[in-house]
Short mmCIF file of C-alpha atoms and ligand atoms in Angstrom, two decimals:
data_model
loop_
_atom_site.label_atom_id
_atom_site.label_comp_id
_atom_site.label_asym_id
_atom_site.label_seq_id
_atom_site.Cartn_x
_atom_site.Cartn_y
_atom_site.Cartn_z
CA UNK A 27 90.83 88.33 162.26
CA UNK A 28 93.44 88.63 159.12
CA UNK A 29 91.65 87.97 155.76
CA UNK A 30 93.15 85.41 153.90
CA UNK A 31 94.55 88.01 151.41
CA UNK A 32 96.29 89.56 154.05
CA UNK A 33 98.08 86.25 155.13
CA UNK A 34 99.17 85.19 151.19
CA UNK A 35 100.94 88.62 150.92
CA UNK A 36 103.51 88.27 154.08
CA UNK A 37 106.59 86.79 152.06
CA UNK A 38 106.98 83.27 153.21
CA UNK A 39 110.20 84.22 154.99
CA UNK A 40 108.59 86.51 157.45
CA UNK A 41 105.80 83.60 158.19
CA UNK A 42 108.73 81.17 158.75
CA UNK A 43 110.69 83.85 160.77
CA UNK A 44 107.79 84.55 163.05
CA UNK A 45 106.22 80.92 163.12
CA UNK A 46 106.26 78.92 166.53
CA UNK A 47 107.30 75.94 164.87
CA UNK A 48 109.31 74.96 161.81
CA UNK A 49 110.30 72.07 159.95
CA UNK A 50 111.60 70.96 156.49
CA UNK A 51 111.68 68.38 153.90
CA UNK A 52 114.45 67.10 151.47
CA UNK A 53 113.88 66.68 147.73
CA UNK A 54 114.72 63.32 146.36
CA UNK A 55 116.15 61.87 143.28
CA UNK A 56 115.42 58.49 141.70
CA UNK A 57 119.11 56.95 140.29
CA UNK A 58 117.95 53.58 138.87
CA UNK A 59 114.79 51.45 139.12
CA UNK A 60 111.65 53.67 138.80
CA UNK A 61 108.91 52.23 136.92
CA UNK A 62 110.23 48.72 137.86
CA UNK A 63 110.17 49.09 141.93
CA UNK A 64 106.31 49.52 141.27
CA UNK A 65 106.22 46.02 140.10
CA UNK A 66 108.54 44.69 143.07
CA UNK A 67 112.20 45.27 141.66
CA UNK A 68 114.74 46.91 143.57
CA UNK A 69 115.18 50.94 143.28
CA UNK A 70 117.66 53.12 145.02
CA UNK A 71 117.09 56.74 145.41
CA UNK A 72 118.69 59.83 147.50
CA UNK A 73 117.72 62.82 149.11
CA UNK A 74 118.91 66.44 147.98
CA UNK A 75 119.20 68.24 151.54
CA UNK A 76 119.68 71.35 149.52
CA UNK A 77 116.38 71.52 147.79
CA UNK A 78 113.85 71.49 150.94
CA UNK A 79 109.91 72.08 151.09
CA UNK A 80 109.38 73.95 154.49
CA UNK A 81 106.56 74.31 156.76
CA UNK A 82 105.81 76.99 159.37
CA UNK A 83 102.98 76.84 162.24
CA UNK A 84 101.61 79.23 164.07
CA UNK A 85 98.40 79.39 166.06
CA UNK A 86 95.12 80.67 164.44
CA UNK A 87 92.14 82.51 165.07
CA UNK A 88 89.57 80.02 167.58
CA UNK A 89 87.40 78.57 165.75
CA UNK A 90 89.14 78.22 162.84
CA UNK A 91 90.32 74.57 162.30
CA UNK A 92 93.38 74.02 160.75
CA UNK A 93 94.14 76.35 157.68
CA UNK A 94 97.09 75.48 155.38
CA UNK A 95 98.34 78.53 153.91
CA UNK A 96 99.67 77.58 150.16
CA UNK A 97 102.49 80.51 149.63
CA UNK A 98 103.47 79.33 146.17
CA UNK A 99 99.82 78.82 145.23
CA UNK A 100 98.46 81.63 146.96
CA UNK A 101 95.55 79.85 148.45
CA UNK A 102 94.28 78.80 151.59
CA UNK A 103 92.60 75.58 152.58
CA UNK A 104 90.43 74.96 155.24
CA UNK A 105 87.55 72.77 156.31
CA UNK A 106 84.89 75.19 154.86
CA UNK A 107 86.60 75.78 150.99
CA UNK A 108 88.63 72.90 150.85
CA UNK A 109 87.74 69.35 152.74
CA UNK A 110 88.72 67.36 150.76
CA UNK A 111 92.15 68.83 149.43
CA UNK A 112 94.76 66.01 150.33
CA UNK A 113 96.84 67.82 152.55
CA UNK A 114 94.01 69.29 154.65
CA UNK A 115 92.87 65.75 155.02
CA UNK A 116 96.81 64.56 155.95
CA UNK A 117 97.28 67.68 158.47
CA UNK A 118 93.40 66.35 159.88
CA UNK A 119 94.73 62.91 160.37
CA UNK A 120 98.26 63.62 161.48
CA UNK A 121 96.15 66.02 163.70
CA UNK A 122 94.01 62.94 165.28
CA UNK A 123 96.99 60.88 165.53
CA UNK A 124 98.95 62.68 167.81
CA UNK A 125 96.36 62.98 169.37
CA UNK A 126 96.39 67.21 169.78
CA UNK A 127 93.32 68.56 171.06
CA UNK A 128 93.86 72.60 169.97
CA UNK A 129 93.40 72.57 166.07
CA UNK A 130 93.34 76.16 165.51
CA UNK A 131 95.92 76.12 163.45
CA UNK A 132 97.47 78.42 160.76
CA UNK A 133 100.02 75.89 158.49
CA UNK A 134 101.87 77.94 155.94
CA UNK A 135 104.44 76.36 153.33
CA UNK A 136 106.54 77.01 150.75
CA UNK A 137 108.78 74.50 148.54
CA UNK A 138 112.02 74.92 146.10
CA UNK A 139 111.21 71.58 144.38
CA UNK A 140 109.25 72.09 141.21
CA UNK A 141 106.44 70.36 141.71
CA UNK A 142 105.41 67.39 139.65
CA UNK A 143 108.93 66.88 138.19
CA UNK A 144 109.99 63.70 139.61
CA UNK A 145 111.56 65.46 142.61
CA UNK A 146 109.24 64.44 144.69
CA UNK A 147 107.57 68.01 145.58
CA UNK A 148 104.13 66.43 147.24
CA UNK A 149 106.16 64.27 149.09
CA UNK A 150 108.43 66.35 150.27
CA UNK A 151 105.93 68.92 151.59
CA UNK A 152 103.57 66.30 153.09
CA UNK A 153 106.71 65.25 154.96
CA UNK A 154 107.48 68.88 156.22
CA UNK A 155 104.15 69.48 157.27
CA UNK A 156 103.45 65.90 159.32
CA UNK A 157 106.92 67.15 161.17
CA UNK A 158 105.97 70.50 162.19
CA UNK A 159 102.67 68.88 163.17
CA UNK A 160 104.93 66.24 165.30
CA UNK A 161 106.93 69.39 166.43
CA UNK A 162 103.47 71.32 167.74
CA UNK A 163 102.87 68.51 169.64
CA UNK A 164 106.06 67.70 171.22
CA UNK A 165 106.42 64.57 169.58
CA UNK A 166 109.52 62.68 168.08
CA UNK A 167 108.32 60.42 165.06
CA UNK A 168 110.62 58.19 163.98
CA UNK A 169 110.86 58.76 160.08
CA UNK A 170 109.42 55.31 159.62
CA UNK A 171 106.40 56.88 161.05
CA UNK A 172 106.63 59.96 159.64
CA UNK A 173 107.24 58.20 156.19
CA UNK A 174 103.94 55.75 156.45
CA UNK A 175 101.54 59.02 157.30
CA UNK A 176 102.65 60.19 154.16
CA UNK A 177 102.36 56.83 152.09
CA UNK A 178 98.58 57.30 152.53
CA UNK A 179 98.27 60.63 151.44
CA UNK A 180 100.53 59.44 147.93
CA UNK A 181 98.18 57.09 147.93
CA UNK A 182 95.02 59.63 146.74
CA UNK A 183 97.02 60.64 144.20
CA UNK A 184 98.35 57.96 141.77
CA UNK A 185 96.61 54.52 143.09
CA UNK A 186 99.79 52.22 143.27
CA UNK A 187 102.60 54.09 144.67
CA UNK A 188 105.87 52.05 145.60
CA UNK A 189 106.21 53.97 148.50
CA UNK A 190 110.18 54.90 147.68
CA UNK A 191 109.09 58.45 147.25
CA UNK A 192 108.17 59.40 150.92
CA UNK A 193 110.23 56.65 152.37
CA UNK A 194 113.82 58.47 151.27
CA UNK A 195 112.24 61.93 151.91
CA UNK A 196 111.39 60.63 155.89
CA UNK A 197 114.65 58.87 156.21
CA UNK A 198 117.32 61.51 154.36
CA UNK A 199 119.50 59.44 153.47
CA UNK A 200 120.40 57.10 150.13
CA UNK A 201 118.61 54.51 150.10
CA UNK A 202 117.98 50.62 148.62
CA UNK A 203 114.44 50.47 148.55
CA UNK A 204 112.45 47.15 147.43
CA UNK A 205 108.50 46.06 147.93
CA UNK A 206 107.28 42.71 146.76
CA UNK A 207 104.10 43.43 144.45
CA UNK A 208 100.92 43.71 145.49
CA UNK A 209 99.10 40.29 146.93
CA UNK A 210 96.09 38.63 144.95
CA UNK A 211 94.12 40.47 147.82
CA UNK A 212 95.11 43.74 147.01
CA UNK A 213 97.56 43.73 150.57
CA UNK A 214 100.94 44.85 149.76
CA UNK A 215 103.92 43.24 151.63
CA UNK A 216 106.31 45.60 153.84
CA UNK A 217 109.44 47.18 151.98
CA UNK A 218 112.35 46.26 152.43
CA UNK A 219 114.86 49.11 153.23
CA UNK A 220 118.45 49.87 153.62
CA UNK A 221 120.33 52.30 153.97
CA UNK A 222 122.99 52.31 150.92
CA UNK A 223 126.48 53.16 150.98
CA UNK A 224 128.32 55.26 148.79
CA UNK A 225 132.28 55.23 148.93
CA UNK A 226 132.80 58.25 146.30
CA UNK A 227 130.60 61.34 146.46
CA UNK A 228 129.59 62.19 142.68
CA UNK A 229 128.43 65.17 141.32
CA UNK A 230 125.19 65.64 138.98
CA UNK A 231 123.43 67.95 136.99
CA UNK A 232 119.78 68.01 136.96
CA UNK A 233 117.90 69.11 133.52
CA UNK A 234 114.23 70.07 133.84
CA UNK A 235 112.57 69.79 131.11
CA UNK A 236 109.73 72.51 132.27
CA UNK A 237 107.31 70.06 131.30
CA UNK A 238 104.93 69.26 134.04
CA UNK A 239 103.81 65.36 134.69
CA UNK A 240 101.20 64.32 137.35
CA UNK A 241 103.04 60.57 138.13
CA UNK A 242 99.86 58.62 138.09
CA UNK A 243 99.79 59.10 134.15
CA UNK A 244 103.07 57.53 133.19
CA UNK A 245 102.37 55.36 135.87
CA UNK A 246 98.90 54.78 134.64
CA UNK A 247 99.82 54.06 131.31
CA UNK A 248 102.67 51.60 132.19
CA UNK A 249 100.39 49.52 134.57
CA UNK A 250 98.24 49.12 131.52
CA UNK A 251 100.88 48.58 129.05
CA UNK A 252 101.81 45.63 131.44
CA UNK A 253 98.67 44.46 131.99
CA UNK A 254 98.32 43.73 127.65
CA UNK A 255 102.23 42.24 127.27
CA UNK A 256 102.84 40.85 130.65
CA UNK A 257 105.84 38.90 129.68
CA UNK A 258 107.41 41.72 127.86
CA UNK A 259 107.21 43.86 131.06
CA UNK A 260 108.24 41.69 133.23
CA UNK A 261 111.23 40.99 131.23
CA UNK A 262 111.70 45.26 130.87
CA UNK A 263 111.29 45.51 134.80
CA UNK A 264 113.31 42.53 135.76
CA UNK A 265 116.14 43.89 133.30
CA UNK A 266 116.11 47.35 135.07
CA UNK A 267 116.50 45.31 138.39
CA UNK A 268 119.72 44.05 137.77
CA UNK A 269 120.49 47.17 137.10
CA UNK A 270 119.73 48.67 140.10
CA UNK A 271 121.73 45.82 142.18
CA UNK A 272 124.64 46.67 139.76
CA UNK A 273 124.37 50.13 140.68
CA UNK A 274 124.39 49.10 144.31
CA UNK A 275 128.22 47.53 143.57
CA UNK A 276 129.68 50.76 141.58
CA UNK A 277 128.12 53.06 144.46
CA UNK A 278 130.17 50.90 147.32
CA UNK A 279 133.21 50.48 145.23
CA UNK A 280 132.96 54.22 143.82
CA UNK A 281 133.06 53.01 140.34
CA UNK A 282 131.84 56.01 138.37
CA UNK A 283 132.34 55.50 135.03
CA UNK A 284 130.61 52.33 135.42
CA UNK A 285 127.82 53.73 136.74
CA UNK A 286 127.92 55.97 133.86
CA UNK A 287 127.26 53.06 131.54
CA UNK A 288 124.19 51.65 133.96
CA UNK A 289 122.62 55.00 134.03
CA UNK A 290 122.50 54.63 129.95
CA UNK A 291 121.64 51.38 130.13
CA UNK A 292 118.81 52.12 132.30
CA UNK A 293 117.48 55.23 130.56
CA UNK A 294 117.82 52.73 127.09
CA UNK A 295 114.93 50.85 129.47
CA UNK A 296 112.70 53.22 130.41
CA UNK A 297 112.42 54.38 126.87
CA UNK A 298 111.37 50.56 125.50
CA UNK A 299 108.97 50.90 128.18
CA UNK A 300 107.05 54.05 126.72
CA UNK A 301 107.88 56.72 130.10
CA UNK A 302 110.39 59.12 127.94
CA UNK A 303 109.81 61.95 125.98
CA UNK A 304 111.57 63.83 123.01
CA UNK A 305 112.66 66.28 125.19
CA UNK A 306 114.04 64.16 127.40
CA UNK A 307 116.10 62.35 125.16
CA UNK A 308 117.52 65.70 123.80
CA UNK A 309 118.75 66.26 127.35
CA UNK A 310 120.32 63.54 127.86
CA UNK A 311 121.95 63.07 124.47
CA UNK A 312 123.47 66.37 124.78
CA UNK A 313 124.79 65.82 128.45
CA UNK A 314 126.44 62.59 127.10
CA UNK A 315 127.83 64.38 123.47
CA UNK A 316 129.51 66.89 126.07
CA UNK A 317 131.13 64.43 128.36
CA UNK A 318 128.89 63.50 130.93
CA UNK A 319 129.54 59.62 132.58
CA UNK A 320 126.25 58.48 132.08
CA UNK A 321 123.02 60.19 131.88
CA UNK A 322 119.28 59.22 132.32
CA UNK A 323 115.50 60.88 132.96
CA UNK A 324 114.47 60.49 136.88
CA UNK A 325 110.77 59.84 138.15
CA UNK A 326 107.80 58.89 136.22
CA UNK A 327 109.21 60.30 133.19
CA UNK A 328 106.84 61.85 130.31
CA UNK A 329 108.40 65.44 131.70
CA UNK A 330 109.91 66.33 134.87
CA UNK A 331 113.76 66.28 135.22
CA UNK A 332 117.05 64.38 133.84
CA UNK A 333 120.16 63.72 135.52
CA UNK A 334 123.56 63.50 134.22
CA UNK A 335 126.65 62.70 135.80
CA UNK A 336 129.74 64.31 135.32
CA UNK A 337 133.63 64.54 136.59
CA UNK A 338 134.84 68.34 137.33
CA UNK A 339 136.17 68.53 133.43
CA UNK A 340 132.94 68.10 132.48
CA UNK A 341 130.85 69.64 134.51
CA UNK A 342 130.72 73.15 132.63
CA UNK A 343 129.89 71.82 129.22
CA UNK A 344 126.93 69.33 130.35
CA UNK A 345 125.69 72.70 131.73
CA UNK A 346 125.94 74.70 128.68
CA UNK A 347 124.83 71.72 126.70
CA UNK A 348 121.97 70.93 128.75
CA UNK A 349 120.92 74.75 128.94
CA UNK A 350 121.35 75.15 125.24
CA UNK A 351 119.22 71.85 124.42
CA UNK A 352 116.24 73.85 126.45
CA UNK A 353 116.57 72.76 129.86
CA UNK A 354 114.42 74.87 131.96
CA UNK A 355 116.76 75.06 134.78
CA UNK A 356 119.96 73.16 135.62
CA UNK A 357 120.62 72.31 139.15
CA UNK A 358 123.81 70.75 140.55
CA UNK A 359 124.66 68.77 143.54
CA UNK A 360 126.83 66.65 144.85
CA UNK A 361 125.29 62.93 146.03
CA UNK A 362 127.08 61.10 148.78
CA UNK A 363 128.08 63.45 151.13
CA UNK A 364 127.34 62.16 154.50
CA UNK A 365 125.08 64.65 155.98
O1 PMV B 404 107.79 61.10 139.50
P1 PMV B 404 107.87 60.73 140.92
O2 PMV B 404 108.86 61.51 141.68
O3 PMV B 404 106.54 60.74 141.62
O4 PMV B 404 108.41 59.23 140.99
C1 PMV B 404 107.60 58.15 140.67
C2 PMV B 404 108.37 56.87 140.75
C3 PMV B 404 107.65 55.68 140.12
O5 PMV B 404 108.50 54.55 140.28
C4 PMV B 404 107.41 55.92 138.65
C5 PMV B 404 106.31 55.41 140.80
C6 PMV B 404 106.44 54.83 142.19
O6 PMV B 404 105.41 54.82 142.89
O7 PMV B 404 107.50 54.35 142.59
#
């Protein structure tokens, strides 16, 4: 049997190579809405195809159980040192649910997305690891499926998730995403979700701030923010709505300076309602100082990343700027493109 050192120090490329089954994950980016979709407002988000967790599966030693091999992390979790890591407990149930009877397994993966950024890393890597599970056992999940398995996981770890995260990481694909709030009972109506068009691709650079932010803090902190000033909140979050559903209009008619101006308008928002951060702010004030349409943080906030949007003139100097403000790492991509 291969000690676990042994199976951290194969690259993950020569796992994935080598692997019986594979399967991948997008990123995702929030444009508009976070914050407010929690309390039932409208929120559209995308998927970055280009940024991907991946999974690889092969089968293990008997007796073993399933073992998730953490490249990045270079740990291992299994039944014996790990119960009740979340993953190990999503790959148990996704295991019981398609109903696979060999559960020797040996799950490695590996992820591009920095995690807890607002890129939706966990989601993105409980997604790739519920479809090479799916993919083991010969079964199609629609993403639907695929997207509610990993609702409960996001569940364990910040108590009131939307659900927007692993909904446009199932689906790939832009999407409108709204949930009423949850019921007097604690029950929490269906989303509602559609897939949104966009008429004009439109490029963006992503700032990271290199600050790390577990979401259920912000999120934390906001719920109880709301719970003291009710009416204030609501007002904040139903503001940030009409955002979104303006955002919906410049998207279909490819309006991009105007969705420039929403972006600001938006991030203006999210500041009044306590999720930004100096750093932040000093990323997206130098993106707009060097021409950028519109620029705004993306996620929980209190860290993670910032998006700006910018025309091909412009698209040099938000990168400088942003790099020279102390972005960790600029990423570019182009949102729209049908895939
Ligand atoms: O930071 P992220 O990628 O986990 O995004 C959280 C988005 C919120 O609206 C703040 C929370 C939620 O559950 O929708």
């Amino acid at each position: 049997m291969q000690s676990q050192r042994e199976k951290l120090a194969k690259p993950f490329a020569q796992v994935w190579t080598e692997a019986d089954y594979r399967a991948s994950a997008p990123a995702k980016l929030i444009v508009c809405g976070e914050h407010a979709v929690v309390y039932g407002q409208p929120a559209i988000a995308v998927a970055l195809s280009d940024i991907r967790a991946r999974s690889a599966l092969s089968r293990g030693p008997r007796g073993s159980g399933p073992q998730i091999i953490a490249h990045d992390l270079q740990t291992v979790w299994n039944r014996e040192t790990a119960a009740d890591n979340p993953l190990l407990q999503l790959v148990e149930r996704t295991l019981e649910q398609l109903e696979v009877a060999e559960r020797d397994l040996e799950i490695s993966f590996s992820s591009e997305i920095p995690i807890a950024s607002g890129m939706g890393s966990g989601a993105a890597i409980a997604t790739a690891l519920v479809r090479v599970l799916a993919a083991y056992a010969g079964r199609e999940l629609r993403a639907g499926e695929i997207s509610a398995m990993v609702y409960a996981s996001e569940q364990r770890f910040h108590g009131t998730p939307s659900g927007i995260d692993n909904t446009v990481v199932a689906y790939e694909q832009p999407i409108w995403y709204q949930r009423p709030p949850a019921q007097p009972d604690g029950t929490r109506p269906a989303p509602s979700i559609e897939s949104l068009q966009i008429s004009a691709p439109f490029s963006i650079l992503i700032g990271d701030t290199g600050i790390r932010s577990a979401t259920h803090r912000p999120v934390g902190a906001v719920r109880e923010r709301w719970q003291k000033q009710p009416e204030r909140y609501n007002r904040l979050f139903d503001q940030i709505g009409a955002i979104s559903a303006q955002i919906r209009s410049c998207l279909a008619s490819g309006d991009h300076k105007a969705l420039g101006a929403l972006l600001d308008a938006n991030q203006k928002l999210l500041g009044q309602i306590g999720v930004s951060l100096p750093k932040l702010n000093q990323l997206v004030r130098a993106a707009r100082n060097a021409g950028a349409l519109g620029a705004k943080l993306s996620g929980a906030g209190w860290g993670g990343v910032m998006f700006a949007l910018v025309t091909p003139e412009s698209r040099d100097a938000v990168r400088q700027a942003l790099l020279d403000a102390g972005a960790a790492r600029v990423l570019e991509t182009l949102v729209g493109v049908p895939s």
